[in-house]
Coordinates of C-alpha atoms and ligand atoms in Angstrom, one line a residue:
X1 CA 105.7 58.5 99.1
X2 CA 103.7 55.5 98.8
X3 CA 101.6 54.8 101.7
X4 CA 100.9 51.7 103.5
X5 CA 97.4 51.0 103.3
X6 CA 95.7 48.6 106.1
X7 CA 92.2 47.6 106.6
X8 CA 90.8 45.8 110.0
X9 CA 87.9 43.7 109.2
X10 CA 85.3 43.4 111.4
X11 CA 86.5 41.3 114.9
X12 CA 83.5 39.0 114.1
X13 CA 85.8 37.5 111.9
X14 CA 88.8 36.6 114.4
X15 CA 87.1 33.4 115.6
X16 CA 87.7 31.4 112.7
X17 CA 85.7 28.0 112.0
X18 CA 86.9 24.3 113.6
X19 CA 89.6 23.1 111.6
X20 CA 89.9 26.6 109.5
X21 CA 92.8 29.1 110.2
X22 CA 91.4 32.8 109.9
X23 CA 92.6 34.5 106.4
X24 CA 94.5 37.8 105.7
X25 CA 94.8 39.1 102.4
X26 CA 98.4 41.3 101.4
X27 CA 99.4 42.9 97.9
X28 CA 102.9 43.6 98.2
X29 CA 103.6 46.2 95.5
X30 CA 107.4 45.7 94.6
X31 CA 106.6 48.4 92.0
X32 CA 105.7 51.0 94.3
X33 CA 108.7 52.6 96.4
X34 CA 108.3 54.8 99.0
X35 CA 111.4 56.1 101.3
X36 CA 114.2 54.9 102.2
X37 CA 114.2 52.8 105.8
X38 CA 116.9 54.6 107.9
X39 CA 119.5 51.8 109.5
X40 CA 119.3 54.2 112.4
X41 CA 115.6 53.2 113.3
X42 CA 117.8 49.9 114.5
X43 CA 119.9 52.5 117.2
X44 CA 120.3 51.2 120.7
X45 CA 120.4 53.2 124.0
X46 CA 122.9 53.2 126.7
X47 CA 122.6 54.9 130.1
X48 CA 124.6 54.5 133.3
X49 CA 121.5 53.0 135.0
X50 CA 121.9 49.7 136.7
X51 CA 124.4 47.3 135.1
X52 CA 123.5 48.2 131.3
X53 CA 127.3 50.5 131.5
X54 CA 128.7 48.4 134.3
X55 CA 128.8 44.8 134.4
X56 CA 127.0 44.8 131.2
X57 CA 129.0 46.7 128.5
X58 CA 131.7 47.9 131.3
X59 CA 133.9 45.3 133.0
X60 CA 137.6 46.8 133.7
X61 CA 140.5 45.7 132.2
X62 CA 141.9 43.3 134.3
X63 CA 138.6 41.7 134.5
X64 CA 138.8 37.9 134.4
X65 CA 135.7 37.9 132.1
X66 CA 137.3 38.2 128.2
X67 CA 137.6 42.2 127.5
X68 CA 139.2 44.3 125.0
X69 CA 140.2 47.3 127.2
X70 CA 137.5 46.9 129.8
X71 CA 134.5 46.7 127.2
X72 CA 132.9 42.5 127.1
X73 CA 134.1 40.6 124.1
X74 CA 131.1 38.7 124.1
X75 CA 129.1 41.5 124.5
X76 CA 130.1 43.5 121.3
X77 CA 130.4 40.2 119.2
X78 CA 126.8 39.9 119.9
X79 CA 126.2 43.4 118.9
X80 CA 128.4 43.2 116.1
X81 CA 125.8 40.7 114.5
X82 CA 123.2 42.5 115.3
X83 CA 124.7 45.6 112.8
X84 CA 123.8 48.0 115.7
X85 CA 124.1 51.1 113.7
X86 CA 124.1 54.2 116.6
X87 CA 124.1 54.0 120.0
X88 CA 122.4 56.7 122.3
X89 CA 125.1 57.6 125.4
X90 CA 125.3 58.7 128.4
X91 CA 121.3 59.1 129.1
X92 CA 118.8 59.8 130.2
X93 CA 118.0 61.3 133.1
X94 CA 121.9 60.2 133.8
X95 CA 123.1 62.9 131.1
X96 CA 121.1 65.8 132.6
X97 CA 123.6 65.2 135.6
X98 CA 127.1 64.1 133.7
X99 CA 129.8 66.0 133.4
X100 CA 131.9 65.1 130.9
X101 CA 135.3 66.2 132.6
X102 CA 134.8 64.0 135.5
X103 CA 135.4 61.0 132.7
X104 CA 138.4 61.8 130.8
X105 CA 142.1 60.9 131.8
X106 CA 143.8 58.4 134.1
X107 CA 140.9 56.4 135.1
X108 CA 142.5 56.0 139.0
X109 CA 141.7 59.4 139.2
X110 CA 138.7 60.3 138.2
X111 CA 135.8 61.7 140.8
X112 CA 133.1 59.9 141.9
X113 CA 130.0 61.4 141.6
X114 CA 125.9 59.4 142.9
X115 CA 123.8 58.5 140.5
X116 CA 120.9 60.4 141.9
X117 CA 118.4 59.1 139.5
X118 CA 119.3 55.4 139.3
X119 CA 120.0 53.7 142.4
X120 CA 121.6 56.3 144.4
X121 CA 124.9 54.6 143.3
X122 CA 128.1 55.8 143.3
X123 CA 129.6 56.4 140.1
X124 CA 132.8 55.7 139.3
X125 CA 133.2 57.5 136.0
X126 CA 135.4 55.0 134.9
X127 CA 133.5 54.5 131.9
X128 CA 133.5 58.2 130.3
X129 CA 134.0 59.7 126.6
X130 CA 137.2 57.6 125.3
X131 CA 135.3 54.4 126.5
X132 CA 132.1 54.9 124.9
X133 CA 134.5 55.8 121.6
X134 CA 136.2 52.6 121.9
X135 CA 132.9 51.0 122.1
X136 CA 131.3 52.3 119.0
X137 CA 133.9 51.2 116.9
X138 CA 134.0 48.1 118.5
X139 CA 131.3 47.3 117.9
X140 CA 131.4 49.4 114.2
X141 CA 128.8 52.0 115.1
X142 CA 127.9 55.7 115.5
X143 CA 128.0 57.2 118.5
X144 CA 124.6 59.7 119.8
X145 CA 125.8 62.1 122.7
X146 CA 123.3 63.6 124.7
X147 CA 124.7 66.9 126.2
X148 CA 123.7 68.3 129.1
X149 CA 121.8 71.3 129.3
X150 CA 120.0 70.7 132.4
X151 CA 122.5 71.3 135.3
X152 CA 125.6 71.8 132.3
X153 CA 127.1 74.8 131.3
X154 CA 127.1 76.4 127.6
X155 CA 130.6 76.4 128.0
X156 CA 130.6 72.7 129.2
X157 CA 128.4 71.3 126.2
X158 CA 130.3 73.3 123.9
X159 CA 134.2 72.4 124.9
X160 CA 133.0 68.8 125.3
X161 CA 132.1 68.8 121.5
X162 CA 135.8 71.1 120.7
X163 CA 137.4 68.1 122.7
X164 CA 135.8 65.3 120.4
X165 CA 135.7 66.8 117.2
X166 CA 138.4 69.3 116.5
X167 CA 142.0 68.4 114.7
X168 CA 143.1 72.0 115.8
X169 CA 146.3 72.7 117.7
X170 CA 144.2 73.7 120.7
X171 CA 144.1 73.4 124.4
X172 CA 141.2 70.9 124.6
X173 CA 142.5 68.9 121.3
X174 CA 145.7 68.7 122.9
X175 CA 144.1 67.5 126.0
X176 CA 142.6 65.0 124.1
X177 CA 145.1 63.4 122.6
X178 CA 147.3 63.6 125.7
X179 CA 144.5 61.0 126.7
X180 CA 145.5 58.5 123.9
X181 CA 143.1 59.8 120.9
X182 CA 145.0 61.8 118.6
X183 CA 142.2 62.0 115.7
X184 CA 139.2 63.5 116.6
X185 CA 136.2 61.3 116.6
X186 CA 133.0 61.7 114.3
X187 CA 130.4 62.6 116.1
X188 CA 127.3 63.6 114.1
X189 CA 124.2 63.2 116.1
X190 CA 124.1 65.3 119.0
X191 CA 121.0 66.1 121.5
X192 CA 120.4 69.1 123.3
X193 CA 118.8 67.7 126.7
X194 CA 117.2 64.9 127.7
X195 CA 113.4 64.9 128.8
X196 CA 113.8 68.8 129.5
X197 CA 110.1 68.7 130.3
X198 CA 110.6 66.1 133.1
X199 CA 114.3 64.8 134.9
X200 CA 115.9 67.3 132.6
X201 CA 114.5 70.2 134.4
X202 CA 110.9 70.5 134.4
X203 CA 111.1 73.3 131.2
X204 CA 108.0 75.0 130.0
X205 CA 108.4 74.4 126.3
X206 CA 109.0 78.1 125.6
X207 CA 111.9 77.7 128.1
X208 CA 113.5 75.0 126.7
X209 CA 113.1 76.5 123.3
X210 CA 115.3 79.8 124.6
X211 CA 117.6 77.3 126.4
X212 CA 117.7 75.1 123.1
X213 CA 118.7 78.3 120.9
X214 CA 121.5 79.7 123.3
X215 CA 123.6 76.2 123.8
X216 CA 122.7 75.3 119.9
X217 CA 124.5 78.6 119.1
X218 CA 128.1 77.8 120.9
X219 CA 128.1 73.9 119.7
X220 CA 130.2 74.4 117.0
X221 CA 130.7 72.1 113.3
X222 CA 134.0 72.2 113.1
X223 CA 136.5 71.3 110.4
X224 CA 135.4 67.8 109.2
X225 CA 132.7 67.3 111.5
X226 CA 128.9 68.9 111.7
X227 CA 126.5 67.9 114.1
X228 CA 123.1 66.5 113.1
X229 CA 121.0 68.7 115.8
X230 CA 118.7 66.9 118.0
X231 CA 116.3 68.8 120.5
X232 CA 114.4 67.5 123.3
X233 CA 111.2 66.5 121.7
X234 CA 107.3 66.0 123.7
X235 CA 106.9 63.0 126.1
X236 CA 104.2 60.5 124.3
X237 CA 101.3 63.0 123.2
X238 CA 102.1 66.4 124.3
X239 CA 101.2 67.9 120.8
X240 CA 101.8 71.2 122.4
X241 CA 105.6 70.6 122.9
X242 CA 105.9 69.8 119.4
X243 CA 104.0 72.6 118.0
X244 CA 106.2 75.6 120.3
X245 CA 109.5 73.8 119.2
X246 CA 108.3 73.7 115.0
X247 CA 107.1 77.3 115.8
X248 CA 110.0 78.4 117.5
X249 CA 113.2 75.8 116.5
X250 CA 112.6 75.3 113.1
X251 CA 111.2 78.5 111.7
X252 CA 114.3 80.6 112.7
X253 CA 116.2 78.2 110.9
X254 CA 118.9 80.2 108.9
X255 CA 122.7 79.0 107.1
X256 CA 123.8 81.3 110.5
X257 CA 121.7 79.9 112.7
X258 CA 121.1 76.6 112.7
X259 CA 117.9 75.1 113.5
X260 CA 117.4 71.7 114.5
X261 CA 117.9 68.3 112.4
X262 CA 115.7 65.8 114.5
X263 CA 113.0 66.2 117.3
X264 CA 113.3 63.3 120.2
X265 CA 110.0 61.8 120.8
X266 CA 109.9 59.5 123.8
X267 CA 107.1 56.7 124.7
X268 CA 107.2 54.0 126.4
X269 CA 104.8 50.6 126.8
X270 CA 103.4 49.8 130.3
X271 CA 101.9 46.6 130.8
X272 CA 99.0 48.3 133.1
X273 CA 98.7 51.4 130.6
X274 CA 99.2 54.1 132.4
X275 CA 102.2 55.5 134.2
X276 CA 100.0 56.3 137.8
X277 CA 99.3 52.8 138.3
X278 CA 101.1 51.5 141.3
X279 CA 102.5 48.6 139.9
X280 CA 104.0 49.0 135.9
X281 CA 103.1 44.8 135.8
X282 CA 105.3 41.9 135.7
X283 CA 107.6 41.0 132.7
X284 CA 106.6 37.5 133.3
X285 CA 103.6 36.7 135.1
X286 CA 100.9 38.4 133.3
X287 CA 97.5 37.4 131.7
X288 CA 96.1 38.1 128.6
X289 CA 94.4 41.7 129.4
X290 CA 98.4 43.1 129.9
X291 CA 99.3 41.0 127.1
X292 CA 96.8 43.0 124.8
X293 CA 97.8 46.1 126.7
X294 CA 101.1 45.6 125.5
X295 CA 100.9 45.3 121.5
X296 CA 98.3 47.6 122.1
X297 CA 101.4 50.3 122.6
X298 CA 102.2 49.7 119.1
X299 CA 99.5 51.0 117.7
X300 CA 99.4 53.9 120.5
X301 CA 102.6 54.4 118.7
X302 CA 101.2 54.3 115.3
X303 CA 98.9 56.7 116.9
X304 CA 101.4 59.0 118.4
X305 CA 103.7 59.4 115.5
X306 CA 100.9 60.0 112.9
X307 CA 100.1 63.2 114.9
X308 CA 103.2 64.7 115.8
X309 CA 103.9 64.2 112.0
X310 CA 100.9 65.9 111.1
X311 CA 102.1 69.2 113.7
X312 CA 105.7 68.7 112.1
X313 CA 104.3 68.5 108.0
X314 CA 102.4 71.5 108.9
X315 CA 105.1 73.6 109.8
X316 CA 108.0 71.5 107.8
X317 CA 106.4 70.1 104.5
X318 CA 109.9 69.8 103.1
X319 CA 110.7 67.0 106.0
X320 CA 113.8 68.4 106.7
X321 CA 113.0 67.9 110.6
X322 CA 112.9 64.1 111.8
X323 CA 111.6 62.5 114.2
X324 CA 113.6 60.7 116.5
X325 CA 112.5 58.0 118.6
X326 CA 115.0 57.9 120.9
X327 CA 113.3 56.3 123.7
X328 CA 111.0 53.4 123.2
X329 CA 110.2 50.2 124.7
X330 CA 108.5 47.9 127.5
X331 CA 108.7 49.2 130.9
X332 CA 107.8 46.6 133.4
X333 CA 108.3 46.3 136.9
X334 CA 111.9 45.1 137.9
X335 CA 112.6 41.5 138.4
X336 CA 111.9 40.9 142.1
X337 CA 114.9 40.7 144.2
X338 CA 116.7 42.9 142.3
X339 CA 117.2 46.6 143.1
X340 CA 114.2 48.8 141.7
X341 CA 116.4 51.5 140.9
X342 CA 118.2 49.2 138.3
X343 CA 115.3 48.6 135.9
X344 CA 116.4 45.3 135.5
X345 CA 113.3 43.0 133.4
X346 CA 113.0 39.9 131.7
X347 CA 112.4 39.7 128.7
X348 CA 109.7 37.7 127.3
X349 CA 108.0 36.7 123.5
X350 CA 105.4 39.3 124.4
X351 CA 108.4 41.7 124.3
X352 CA 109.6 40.4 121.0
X353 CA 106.0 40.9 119.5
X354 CA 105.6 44.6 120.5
X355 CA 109.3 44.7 119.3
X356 CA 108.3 43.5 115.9
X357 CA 104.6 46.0 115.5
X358 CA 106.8 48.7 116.7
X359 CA 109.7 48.6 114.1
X360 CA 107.2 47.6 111.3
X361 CA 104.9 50.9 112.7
X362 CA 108.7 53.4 112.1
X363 CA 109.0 51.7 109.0
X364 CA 105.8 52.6 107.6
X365 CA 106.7 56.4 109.0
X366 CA 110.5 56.0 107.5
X367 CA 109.6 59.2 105.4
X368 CA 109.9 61.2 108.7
X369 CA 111.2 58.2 111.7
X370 CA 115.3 58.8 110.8
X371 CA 116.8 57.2 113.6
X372 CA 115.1 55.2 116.7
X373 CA 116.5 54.0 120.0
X374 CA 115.5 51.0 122.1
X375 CA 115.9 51.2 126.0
X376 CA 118.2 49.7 127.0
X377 CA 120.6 47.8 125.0
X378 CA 121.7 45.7 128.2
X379 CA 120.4 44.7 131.1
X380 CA 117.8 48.0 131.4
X381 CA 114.3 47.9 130.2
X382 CA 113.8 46.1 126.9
X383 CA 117.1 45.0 126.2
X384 CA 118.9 42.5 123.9
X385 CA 121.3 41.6 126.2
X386 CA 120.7 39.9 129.7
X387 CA 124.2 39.2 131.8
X388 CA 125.2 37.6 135.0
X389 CA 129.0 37.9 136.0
X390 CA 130.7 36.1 133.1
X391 CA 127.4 35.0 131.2
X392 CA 125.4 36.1 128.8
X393 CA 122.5 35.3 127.0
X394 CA 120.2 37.0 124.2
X395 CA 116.8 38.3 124.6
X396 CA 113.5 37.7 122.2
X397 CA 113.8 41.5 121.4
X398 CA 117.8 40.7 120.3
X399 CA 116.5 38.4 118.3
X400 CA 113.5 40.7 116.4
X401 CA 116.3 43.3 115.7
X402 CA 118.8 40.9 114.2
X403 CA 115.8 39.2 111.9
X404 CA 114.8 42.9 110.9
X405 CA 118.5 44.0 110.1
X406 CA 117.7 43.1 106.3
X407 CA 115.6 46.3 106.5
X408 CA 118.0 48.4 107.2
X409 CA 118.8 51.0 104.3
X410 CA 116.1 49.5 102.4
X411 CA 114.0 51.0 100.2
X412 CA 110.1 50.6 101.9
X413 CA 107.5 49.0 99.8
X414 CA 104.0 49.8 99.8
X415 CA 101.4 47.8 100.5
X416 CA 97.5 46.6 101.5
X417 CA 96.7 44.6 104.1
X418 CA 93.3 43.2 105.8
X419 CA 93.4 40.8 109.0
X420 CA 91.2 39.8 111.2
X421 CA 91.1 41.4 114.6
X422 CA 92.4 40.0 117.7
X423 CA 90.5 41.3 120.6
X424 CA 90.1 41.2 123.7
X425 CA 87.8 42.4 126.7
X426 CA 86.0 44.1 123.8
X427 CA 88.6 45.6 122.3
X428 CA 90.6 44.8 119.3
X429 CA 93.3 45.2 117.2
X430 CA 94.4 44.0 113.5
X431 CA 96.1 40.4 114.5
X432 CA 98.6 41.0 111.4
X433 CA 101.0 43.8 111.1
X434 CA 103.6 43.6 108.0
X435 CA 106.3 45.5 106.6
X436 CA 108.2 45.4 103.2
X437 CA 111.5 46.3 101.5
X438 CA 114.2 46.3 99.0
X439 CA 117.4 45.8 99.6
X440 CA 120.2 47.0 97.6
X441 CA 120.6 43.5 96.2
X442 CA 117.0 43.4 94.9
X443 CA 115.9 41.2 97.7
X444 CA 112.3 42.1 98.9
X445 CA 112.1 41.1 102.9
X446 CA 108.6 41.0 104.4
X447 CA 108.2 41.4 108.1
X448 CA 105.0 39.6 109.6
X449 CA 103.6 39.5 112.9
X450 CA 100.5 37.1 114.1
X451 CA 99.5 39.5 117.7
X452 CA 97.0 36.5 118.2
X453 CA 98.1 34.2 121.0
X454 CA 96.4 31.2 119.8
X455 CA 95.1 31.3 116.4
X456 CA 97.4 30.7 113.0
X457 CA 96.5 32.6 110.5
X458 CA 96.7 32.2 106.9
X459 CA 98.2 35.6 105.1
X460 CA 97.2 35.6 100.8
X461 CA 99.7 37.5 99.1
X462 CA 99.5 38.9 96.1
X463 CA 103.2 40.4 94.6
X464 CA 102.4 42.7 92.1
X465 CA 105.7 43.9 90.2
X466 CA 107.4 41.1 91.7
X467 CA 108.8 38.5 89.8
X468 CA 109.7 36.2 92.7
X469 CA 111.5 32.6 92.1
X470 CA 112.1 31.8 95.8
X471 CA 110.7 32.3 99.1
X472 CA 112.5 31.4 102.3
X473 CA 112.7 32.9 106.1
X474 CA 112.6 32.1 110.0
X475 CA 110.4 32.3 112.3
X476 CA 110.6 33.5 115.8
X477 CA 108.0 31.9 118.2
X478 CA 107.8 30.1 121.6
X479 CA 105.3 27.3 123.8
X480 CA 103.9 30.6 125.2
X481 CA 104.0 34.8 125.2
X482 CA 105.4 34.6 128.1
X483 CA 108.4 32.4 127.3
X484 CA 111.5 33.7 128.1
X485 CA 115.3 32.7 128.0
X486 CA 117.2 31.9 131.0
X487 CA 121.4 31.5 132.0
X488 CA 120.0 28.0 132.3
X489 CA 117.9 27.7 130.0
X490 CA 119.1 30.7 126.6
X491 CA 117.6 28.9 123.9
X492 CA 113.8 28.8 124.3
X493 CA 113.2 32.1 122.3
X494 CA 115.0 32.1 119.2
X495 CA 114.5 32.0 115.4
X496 CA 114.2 28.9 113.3
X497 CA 113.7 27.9 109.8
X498 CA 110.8 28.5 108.4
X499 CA 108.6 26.3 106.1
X500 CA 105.3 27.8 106.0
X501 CA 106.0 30.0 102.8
X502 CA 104.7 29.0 99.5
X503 CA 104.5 30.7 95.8
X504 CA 103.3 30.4 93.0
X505 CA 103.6 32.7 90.4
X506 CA 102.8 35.7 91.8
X507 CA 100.8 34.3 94.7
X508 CA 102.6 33.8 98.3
X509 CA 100.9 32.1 100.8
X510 CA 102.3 32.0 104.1
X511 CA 100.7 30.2 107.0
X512 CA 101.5 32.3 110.0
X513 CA 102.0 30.4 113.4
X514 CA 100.2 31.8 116.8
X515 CA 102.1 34.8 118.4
X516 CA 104.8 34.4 116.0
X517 CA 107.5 36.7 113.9
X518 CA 108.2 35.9 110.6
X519 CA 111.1 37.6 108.3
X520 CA 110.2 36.5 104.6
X521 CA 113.1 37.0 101.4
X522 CA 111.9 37.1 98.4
X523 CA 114.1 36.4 95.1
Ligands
AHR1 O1 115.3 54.8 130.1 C1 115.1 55.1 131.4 C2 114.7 56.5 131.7 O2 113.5 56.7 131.1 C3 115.6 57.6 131.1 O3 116.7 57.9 131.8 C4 114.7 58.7 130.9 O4 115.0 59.6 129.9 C5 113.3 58.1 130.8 O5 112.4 58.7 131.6

C-alpha cells in the first residue's frame, strides 16, 4: 500500500517571523490508494470500573433519569451519533475476575461479587451479558467480549460463548432464551485474556501462549457465528511478547486449529511519561512540558506500532494477523475529590489533540491497525462521555471521534507532508499531523492537527488526482489546551464552522488555527 510520507523540517523554522504564520507544505494524492480505514479503529471500551457501567451507561429501570431498560437514553443517543462501531466489554482487569454466570437471569438474584481491582466495590452484577446485548444494539454496534482466562475455566469461556451464539436445542441455549433472548447474538470479536502479562495473571509469554492454545481450542464457531480470535497482545514495547506469540500463535495456524485473528496491543499516555512517577499529572492544571509530554505519546505510538508491525510482517507478510489497539488513551491522575480507584478525569483540548495524532497515527497503519479501543467510553480515563446523576455532557475527545467518523470505512490516501517543529525544552515534534480518505461517496476528508499551542500555521496543499470544486469543514479549538467542558459550563470545547479553507484549482490552502483540529471535505 501507499505510504504516508512525512518530513520534519528543521525546528529552527518553528518561530516564524512577526506578522508571518509558519508554512507546511501537503500533496494529497487522491490517485494513490492505500487500505482501507477499518470503522473499528473508532471502537470504544467499557469496563465495570467506577461509574463508566454504573451511573454512566447503567441506571436500573425504574430509574427516574430517561432509560430504555435500565441503559441512559441520553447516553446511547450520544453514541448513536458518534457511529460507535464496537464496543470492548466487560474489561480489563474487571474481566480477568468475571464470571459470566453470576450476570445472567432475574436480576434480584444475582450474586454480588468486590471489584477487587477498581475501588474495592461491590458489584452488583446487575449489568451482565443480556445488558451489554441490549446496549450494542442500542446503540447499533458490535459487541467485543473479553473472556476470562485468568481465574476462568476452559469450560467457563467456552459455555459462555455456546450460551451467546448457538441456535441449537441445547441446555445453555435453552437457558438463554429462558432469559428473554431467543436468537443467539453475533458475537465476532472475542479476546482470550486481558493484560495476561500484568492483572491478568502475571504470564510469561510462553505461558500464556500454552494457556492461549488450550482455551482457543474449546471456543467453538458455531452454526452462523465464527469468532474473530483476539490474543493478549505486549504492554507498550515489549517486542519480546509479540515475537513468542507470532512464533508460537500464528505459525501453528491450521483450518483445524485456529490460530489467532488480531494481537491486543495496549499503551497508554501519562502526562509525566513514565508509569513509576508518583503522581500520573493533572488533567487540568498542567504546563507546557506535560502538554508536550502528552502529544508526544502519539508519536511514541507511531513508534510503538511501526515496530511491532515490523516483528508481525516478519513472521506474517500476508497480514492476516491485526493489530488491535484495544487499550489507548490519556491516563491522568483522578479528579481530586473523587475516589482514585474510579479513574474518573477531565477531559481537556489537550486530550482532544492527542485524540486527533493518535487516530490519524492508526490510520496511516490501517493496513495492519483493524480495530482500536479508547479507554473509557464514559466517565473512565479518556472518555466521551462525562455524567453527574441525570446530566450529561460531551467531552473534546467525543467530539474528535464524531469529526473523524467520515473516515470510517474509507479508503486511505497517501500523502507528503513537511511542518515545522513544535518544540519544547529542546525537544520537538512535527507541529502538523494529517490524515486522508475516500469515502464511498467520492468525498476526500482530510484530518489536520496544529500540536503548536500558539502559533497558526499555514498548510499548502497541493491535490494531485483531485479534481476538487468545494472545500468546507469545522474546526475544533478552545481559549486554551487546557479548556475543558463543564455541567455548567458544556459548550466550551466543541466544533464550529470552518472558514479558513481556500482552493483553487488544485491548490488548497488552509490556514490552521493554534492547537486546533480541523476535518476538511473535499468535492
Ligand atoms: O483501563 C483501565 C485498566 O488499564 C484496564 O482495566 C487494564 O486492562 C489496564 O491496565
Amino acid at each position: 500500500m501507499k505510504v504516508i510520507r512525512q518530513t520534519f523540517v528543521a525546528l529552527a523554522l518553528a518561530s516564524p517571523l512577526a506578522g508571518f504564520a509558519a508554512t507546511a507544505t501537503l500533496t494529497l494524492h487522491a490517485d494513490q490508494p492505500g487500505a482501507t480505514i477499518n470503522r473499528n479503529i473508532y471502537g470504544q471500551f467499557t469496563e465495570h470500573l467506577g461509574h463508566c457501567i454504573y451511573g454512566g451507561i447503567w441506571v436500573e429501570p425504574d430509574s427516574p433519569i430517561p432509560n430504555t431498560r435500565g441503559i441512559r437514553n441520553d447516553v446511547v443517543a450520544a453514541l448513536r451519533a458518534l457511529r460507535v462501531p464496537v464496543v470492548r466489554w466487560p474489561g480489563g482487569c474487571f474481566a480477568e475476575e468475571y464470571h459470566w454466570r453470576d450476570g445472567i437471569g432475574s436480576r434480584d438474584k444475582r450474586p454480588a461479587m468486590i471489584n477487587t481491582n477498581w475501588g474495592g466495590v461491590v458489584e452488583n452484577n446487575h449489568f451482565g451479558t443480556h445488558e451489554f446485548m441490549d446496549f450494542c444494539e442500542q446503540v447499533g454496534c458490535e459487541p467485543y467480549i473479553c473472556g476470562n482466562l485468568g481465574s476462568g475455566t476452559v469450560q467457563e469461556l467456552s459455555n459462555w460463548i455456546e450460551y451467546m451464539t448457538s441456535d441449537a436445542n441445547s441446555p445453555l441455549a435453552n437457558e438463554r432464551r429462558a432469559n428473554g433472548r431467543d436468537k443467539p447474538w453475533k458475537v465476532k470479536y472475542f479476546a482470550f485474556g486481558n493484560e495476561s502479562w500484568g492483572c491478568g495473571g502475571n504470564m510469561r509469554p510462553e505461558y500464556y501462549v500454552d494457556q492461549y492454545r488450550k482455551f482457543s481450542a474449546f471456543a467453538k464457531d458455531y452454526p452462523g457465528n465464527t469468532l474473530y480470535r483476539v490474543a493478549c497482545g505486549p504492554n507498550d514495547a515489549n517486542y519480546r511478547w509479540t515475537q513468542v506469540l507470532m512464533n508460537d500463535i500464528h505459525a501453528m495456524y491450521s483450518d483445524t486449529a485456529p490460530g489467532m485473528d488480531g494481537l491486543a496491543l495496549h499503551s497508554y499516555t501519562l502526562p509525566v511519561g513514565h508509569w513509576e512517577n508518583v503522581g500520573k499529572g493533572s488533567a487540568t492544571a498542567f504546563g507546557e512540558d506535560q502538554y508536550f509530554n502528552c502529544l508526544n505519546g502519539a508519536a511514541t505510538m507511531d513508534e510503538l506500532v511501526t515496530k511491532h508491525v515490523a516483528i508481525m510482517d516478519r513472521a506474517d507478510p500476508k497480514k492476516t494477523v491485526s493489530l488491535v489497539v484495544d487499550e489507548w488513551g490519556v491516563w491522568t491522575d483522578s479528579e481530586p475529590g473523587t475516589n482514585p480507584g474510579f479513574l474518573y478525569q477531565q477531559n481537556s483540548l489537550r486530550d482532544a489533540m492527542v485524540a486527533a495524532l493518535t487516530l490519524n497515527v492508526f490510520q496511516k497503519h490501517a493496513d495492519r491497525v483493524s480495530m482500536a479501543n479508547i479507554a473509557q467510553m464514559v466517565n473512565v480515563l479518556q472518555a466521551m462521555i462525562l455524567t453527574d446523576g441525570p446530566k450529561m455532557l460531551l467531552t473534546p475527545t467525543y467530539h474528535v471521534f464524531e469529526m473523524y467518523k467520515v473516515h470510517q470505512d474509507a479508503t486511505l490516501l497517501a500523502i507528503d507532508l513537511s511542518a515545522p517543529g513544535y518544540g519544547y525544552a529542546g525537544k520537538s515534534l512535527p507541529a502538523v499531523s494529517a490524515s486522508a480518505s475516500r469515502d464511498a461517496a467520492g468525498k476526500v476528508h482530510v484530518s489536520l492537527v496544529n500540536v503548536d499551542p500558539k502559533e497558526p500555521i499555514t498548510l499548502n496543499c497541493r491535490l494531485a488526482g483531485l479534481a476538487a470544486h468545494s472545500v468546507s469543514g469545522r474546526v475544533l479549538t478552545a481559549p486554551a489546551v487546557n479548556s475543558v467542558n463543564t455541567f455548567d459550563a458544556p459548550h466550551t470545547v466543541e466544533p464550529v464552522a470552518f472558514s479558513g479553507a481556500k482552493l483553487s484549482g488544485n491548490a488548497l490552502t488552509v490556514d490552521l488555527p493554534a492547537k486546533s483540529i480541523v476535518v476538511l471535505e473535499l468535492e
